[in-house]
PDB file of C-alpha atoms in Angstrom:
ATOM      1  CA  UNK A   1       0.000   0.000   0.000  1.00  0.00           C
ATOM      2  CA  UNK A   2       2.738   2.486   1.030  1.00  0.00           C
ATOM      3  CA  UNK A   3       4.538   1.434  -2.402  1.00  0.00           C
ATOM      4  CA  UNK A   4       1.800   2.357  -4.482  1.00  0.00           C
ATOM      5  CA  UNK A   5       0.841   5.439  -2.621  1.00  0.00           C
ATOM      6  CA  UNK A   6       4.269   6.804  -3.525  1.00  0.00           C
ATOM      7  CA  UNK A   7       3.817   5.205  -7.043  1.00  0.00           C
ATOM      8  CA  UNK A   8       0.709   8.005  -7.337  1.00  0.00           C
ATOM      9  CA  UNK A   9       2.286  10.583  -6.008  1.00  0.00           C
ATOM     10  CA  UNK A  10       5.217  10.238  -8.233  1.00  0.00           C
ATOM     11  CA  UNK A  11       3.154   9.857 -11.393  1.00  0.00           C
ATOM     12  CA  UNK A  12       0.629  13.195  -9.809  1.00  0.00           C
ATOM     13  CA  UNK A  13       4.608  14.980  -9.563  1.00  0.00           C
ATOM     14  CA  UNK A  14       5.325  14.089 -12.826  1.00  0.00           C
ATOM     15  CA  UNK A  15       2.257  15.023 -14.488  1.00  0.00           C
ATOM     16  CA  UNK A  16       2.483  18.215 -12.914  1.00  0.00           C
ATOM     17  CA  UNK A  17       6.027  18.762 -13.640  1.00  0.00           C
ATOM     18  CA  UNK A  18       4.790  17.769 -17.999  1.00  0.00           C
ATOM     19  CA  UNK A  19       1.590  20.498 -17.516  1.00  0.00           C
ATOM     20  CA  UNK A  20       3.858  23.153 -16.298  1.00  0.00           C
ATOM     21  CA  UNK A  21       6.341  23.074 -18.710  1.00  0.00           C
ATOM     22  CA  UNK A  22       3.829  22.131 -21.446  1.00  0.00           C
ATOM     23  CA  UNK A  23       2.170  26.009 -20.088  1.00  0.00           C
ATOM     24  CA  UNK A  24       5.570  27.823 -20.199  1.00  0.00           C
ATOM     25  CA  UNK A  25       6.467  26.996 -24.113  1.00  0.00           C
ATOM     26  CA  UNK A  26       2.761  28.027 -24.579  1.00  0.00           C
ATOM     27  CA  UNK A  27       3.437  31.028 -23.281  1.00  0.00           C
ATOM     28  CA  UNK A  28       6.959  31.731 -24.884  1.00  0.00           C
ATOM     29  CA  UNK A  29       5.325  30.754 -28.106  1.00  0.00           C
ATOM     30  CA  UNK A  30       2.093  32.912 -27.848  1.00  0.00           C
ATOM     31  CA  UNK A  31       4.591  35.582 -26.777  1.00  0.00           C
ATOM     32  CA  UNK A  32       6.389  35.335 -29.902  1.00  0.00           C
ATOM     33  CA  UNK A  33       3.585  36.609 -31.718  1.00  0.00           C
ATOM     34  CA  UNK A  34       2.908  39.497 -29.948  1.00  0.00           C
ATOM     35  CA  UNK A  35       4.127  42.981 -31.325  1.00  0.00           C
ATOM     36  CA  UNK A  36       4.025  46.333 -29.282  1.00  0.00           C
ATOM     37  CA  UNK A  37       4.114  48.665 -32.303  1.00  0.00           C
ATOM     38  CA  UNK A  38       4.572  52.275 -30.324  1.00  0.00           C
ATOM     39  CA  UNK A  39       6.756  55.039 -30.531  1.00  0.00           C
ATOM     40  CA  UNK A  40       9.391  55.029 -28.488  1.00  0.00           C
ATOM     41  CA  UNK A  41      13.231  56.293 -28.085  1.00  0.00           C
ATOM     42  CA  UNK A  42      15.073  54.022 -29.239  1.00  0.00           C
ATOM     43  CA  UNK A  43      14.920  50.026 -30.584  1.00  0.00           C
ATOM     44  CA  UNK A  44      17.528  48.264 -28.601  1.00  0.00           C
ATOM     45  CA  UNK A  45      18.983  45.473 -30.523  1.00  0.00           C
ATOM     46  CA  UNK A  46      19.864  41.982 -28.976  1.00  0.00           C
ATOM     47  CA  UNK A  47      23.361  40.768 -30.263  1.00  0.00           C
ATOM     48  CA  UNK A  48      24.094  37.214 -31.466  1.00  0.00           C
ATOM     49  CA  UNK A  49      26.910  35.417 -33.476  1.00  0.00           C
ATOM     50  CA  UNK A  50      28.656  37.440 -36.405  1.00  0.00           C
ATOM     51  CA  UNK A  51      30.524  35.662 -39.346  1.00  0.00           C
ATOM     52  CA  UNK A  52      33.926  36.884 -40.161  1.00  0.00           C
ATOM     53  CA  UNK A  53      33.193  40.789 -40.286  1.00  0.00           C
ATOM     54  CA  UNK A  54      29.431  40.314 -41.477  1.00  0.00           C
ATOM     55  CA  UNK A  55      26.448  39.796 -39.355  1.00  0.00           C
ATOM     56  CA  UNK A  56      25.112  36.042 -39.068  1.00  0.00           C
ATOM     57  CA  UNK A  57      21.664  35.709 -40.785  1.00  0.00           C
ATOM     58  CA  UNK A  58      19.759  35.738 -37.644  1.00  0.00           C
ATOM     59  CA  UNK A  59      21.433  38.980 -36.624  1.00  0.00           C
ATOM     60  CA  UNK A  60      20.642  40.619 -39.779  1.00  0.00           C
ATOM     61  CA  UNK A  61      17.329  39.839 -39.543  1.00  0.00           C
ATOM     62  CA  UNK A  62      17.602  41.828 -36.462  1.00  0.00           C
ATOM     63  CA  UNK A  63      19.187  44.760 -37.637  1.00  0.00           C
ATOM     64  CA  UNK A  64      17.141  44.603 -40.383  1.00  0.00           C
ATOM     65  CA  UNK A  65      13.766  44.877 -38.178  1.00  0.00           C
ATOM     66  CA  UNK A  66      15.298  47.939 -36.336  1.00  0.00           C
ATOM     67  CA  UNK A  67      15.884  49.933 -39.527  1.00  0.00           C
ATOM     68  CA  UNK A  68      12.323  49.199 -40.930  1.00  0.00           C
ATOM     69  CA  UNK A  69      11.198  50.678 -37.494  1.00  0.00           C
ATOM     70  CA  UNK A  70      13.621  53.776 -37.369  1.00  0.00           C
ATOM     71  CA  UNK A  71      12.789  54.182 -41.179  1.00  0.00           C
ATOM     72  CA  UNK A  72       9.183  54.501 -40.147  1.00  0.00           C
ATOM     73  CA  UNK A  73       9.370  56.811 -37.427  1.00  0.00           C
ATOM     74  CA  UNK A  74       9.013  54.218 -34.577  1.00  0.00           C
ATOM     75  CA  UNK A  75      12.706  54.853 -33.071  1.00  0.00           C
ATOM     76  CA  UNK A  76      14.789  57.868 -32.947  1.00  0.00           C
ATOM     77  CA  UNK A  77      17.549  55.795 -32.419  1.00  0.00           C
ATOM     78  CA  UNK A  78      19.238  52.349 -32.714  1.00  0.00           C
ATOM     79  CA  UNK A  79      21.023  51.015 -29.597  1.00  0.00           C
ATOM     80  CA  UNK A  80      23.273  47.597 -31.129  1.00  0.00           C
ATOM     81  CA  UNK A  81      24.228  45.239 -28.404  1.00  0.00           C
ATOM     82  CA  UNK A  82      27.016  42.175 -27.971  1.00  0.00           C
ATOM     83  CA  UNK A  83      30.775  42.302 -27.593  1.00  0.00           C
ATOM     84  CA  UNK A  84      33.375  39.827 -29.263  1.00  0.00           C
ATOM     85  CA  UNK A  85      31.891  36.617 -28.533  1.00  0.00           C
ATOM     86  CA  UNK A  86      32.809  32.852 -29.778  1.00  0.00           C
ATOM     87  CA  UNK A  87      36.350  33.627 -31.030  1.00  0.00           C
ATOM     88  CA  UNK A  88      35.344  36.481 -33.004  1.00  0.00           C
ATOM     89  CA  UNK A  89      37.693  39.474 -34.365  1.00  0.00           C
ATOM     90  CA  UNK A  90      34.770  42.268 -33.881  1.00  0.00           C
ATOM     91  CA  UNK A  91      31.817  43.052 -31.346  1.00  0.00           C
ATOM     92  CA  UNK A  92      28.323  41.781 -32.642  1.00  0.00           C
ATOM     93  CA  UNK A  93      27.541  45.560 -32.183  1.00  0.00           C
ATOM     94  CA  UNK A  94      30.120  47.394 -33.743  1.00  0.00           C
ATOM     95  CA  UNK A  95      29.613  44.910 -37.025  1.00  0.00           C
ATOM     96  CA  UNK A  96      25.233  45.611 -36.334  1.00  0.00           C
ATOM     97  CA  UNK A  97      26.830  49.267 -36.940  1.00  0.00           C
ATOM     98  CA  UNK A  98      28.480  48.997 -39.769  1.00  0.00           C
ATOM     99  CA  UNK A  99      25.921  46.950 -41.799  1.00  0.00           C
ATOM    100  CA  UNK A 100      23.035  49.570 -40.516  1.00  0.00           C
ATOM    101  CA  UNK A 101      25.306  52.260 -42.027  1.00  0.00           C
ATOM    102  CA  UNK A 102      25.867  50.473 -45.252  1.00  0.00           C
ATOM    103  CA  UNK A 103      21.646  50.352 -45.208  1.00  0.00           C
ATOM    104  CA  UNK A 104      21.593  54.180 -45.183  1.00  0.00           C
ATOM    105  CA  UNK A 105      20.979  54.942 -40.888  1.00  0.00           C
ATOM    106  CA  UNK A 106      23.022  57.779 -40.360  1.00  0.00           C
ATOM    107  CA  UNK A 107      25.675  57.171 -38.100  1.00  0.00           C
ATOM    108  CA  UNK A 108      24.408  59.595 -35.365  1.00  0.00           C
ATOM    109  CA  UNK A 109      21.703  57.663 -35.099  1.00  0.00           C
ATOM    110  CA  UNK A 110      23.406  54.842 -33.986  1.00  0.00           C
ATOM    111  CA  UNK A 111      24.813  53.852 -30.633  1.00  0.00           C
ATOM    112  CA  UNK A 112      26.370  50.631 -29.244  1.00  0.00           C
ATOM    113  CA  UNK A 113      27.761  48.857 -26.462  1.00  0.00           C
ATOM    114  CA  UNK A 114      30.828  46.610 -26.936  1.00  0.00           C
ATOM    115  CA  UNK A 115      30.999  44.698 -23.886  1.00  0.00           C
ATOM    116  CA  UNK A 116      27.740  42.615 -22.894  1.00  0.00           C
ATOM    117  CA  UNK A 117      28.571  38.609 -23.646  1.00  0.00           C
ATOM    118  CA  UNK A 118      25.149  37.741 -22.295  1.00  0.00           C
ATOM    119  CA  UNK A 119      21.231  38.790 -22.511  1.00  0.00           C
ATOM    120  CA  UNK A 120      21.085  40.051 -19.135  1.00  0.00           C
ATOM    121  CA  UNK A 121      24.650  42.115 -19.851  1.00  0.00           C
ATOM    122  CA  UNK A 122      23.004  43.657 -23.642  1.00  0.00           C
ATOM    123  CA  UNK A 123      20.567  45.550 -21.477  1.00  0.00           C
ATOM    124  CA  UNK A 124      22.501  46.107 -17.942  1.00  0.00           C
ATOM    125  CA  UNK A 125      25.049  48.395 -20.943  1.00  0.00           C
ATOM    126  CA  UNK A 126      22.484  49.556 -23.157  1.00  0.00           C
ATOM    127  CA  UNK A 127      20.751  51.214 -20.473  1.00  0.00           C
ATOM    128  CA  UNK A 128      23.898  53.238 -19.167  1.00  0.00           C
ATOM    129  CA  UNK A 129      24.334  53.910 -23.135  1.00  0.00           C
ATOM    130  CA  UNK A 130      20.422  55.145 -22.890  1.00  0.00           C
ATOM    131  CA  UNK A 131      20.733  56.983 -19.444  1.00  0.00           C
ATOM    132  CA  UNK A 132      23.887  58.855 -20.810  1.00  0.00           C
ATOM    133  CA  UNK A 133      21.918  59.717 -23.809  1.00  0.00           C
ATOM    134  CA  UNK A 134      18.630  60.460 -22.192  1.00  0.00           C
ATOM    135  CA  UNK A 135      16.474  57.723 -23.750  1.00  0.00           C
ATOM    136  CA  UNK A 136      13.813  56.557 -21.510  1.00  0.00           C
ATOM    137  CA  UNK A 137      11.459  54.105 -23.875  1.00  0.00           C
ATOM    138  CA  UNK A 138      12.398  51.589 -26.063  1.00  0.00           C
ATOM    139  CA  UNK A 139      11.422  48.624 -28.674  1.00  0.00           C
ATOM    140  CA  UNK A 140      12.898  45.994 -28.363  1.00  0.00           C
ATOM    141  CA  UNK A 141      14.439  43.668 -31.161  1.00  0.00           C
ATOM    142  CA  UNK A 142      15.345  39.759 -30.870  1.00  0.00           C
ATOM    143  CA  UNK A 143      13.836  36.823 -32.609  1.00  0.00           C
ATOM    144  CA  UNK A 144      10.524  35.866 -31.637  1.00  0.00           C
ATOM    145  CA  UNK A 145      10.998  32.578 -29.371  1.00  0.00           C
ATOM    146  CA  UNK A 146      13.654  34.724 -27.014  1.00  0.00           C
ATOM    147  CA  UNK A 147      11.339  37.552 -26.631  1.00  0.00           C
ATOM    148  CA  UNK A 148       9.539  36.189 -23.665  1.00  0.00           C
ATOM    149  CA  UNK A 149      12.997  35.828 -21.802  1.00  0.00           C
ATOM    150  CA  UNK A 150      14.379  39.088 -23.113  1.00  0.00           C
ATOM    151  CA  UNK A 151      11.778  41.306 -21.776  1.00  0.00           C
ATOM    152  CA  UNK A 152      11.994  40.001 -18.194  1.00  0.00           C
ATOM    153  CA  UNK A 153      15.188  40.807 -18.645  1.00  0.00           C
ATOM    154  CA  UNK A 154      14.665  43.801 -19.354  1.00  0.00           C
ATOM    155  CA  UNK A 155      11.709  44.388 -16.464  1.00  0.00           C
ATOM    156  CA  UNK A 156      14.733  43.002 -14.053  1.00  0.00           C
ATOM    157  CA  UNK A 157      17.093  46.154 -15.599  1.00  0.00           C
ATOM    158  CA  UNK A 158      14.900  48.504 -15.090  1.00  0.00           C
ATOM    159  CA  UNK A 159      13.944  49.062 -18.710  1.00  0.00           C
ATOM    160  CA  UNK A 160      11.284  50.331 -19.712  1.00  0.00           C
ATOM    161  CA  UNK A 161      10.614  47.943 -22.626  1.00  0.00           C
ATOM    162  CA  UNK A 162       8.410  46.832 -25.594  1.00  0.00           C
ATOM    163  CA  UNK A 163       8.256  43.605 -27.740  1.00  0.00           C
ATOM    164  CA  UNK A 164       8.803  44.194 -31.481  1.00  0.00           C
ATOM    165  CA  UNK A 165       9.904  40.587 -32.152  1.00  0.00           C
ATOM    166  CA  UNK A 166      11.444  39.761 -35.859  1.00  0.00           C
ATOM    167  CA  UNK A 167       8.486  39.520 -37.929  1.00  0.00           C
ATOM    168  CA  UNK A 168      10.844  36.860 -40.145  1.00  0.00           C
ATOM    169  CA  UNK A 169      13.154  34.411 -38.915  1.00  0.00           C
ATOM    170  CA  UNK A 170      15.870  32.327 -39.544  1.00  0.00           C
ATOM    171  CA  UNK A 171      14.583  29.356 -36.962  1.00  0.00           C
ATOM    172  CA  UNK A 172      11.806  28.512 -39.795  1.00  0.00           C
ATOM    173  CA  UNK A 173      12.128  24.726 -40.409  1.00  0.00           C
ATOM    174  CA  UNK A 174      11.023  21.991 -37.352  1.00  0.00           C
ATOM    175  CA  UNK A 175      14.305  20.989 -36.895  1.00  0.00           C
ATOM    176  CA  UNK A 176      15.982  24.531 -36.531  1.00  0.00           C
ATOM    177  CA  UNK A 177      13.090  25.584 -34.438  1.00  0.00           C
ATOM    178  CA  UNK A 178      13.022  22.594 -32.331  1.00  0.00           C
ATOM    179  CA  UNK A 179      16.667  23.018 -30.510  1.00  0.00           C
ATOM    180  CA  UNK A 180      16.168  26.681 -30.139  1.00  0.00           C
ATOM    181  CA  UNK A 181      12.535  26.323 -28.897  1.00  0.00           C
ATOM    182  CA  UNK A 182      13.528  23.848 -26.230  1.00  0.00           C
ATOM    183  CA  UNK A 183      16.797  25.866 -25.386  1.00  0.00           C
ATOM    184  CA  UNK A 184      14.429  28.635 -24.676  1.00  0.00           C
ATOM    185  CA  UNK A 185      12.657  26.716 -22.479  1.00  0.00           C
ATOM    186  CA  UNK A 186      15.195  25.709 -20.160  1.00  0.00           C
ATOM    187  CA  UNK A 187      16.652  28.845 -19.863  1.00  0.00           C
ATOM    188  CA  UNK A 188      13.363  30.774 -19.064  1.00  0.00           C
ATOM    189  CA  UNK A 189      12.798  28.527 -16.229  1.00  0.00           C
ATOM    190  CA  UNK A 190      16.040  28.086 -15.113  1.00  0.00           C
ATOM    191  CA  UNK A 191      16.281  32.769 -15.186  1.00  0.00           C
ATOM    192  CA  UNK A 192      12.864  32.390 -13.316  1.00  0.00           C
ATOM    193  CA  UNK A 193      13.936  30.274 -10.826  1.00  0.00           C
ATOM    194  CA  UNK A 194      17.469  31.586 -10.060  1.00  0.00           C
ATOM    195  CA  UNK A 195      15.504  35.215  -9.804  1.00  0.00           C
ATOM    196  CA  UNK A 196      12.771  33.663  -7.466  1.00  0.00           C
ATOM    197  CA  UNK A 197      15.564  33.932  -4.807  1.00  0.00           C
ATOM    198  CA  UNK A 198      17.574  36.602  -5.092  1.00  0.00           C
TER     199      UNK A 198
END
């Protein structure tokens, strides 16, 4: 009897364990799709991996999404985030620079940070770039699955943020969506939990 009680409760654990997770990549996934389309300061612009001095294509579609909204009047300006990273000769941001140059944002429009490695570092520099610069509102730009994460992030910063997730993306196939999907996952819980203490 006391076997099989702990049997059910195991099984009652486990099912919970399934639902809650199963309502968390809901959630990151319903996110996704959500768009706060406002005026606002600035768009600040999550870094990822570069490719020799070129931005990888899930970074350009990144920068690309921040022009479109400074091109139509949704951002003043562009904050570009990420130092070197993964072996890399340049900062993620200082190549998001030059390839938003090349695509006709003036130059004083731009500003970037060169020393975040991490999510939570992008926005713990790019709001002492913003505070410097007096920009108080901002859009912010990252691929649609990471949004969810990136705008706690934000919350935790201090930041007064908006979604304006990627409206394309690289992670369009199951099998490039599945790793990065369930990579989200983990580390959304594992950011909620480690914050649920401190």
């Amino acid at each position: 009897m006391f076997k099989n009680n702990w049997k059910r409760l195991l099984i009652i654990f486990s099912l919970i364990q399934v639902s809650l997770i199963a309502s968390i990549a809901l959630s990151i996934w319903a996110f996704g799709n959500e768009s706060e389309l406002l005026e606002a300061d600035a768009a600040i612009v999550l870094g990822t991996k570069i490719i020799g001095e070129e931005p990888s294509p899930v970074l350009e579609q990144r920068i690309r999404h921040a022009i479109d909204l400074y091109e139509a009047g949704y951002v003043k300006k562009i904050i570009f985030t990420g130092g070197i990273t993964d072996g890399a000769d340049f900062a993620e941001s200082a190549v998001s620079r030059d390839f938003a140059i090349r695509n006709n944002v003036p130059a004083e429009d731009i500003l970037i940070e060169t020393e975040s490695l991490i999510t939570e570092e992008n926005f713990l520099f790019a709001g002492e770039l913003a505070a410097a610069n007096d920009l108080s509102s901002f859009l912010v730009v990252s691929d649609p699955l990471h949004m969810k994460r990136a705008l706690l992030m934000a919350e935790h910063a201090g930041i007064d943020a908006h979604s304006s997730p990627t409206p394309s993306t690289e992670f369009t196939s199951f099998f490039k969506t599945l790793p990065f999907f369930a990579r989200e996952i983990i580390c959304y819980i594992a950011y909620v939990a480690i914050h649920a203490f401190v």
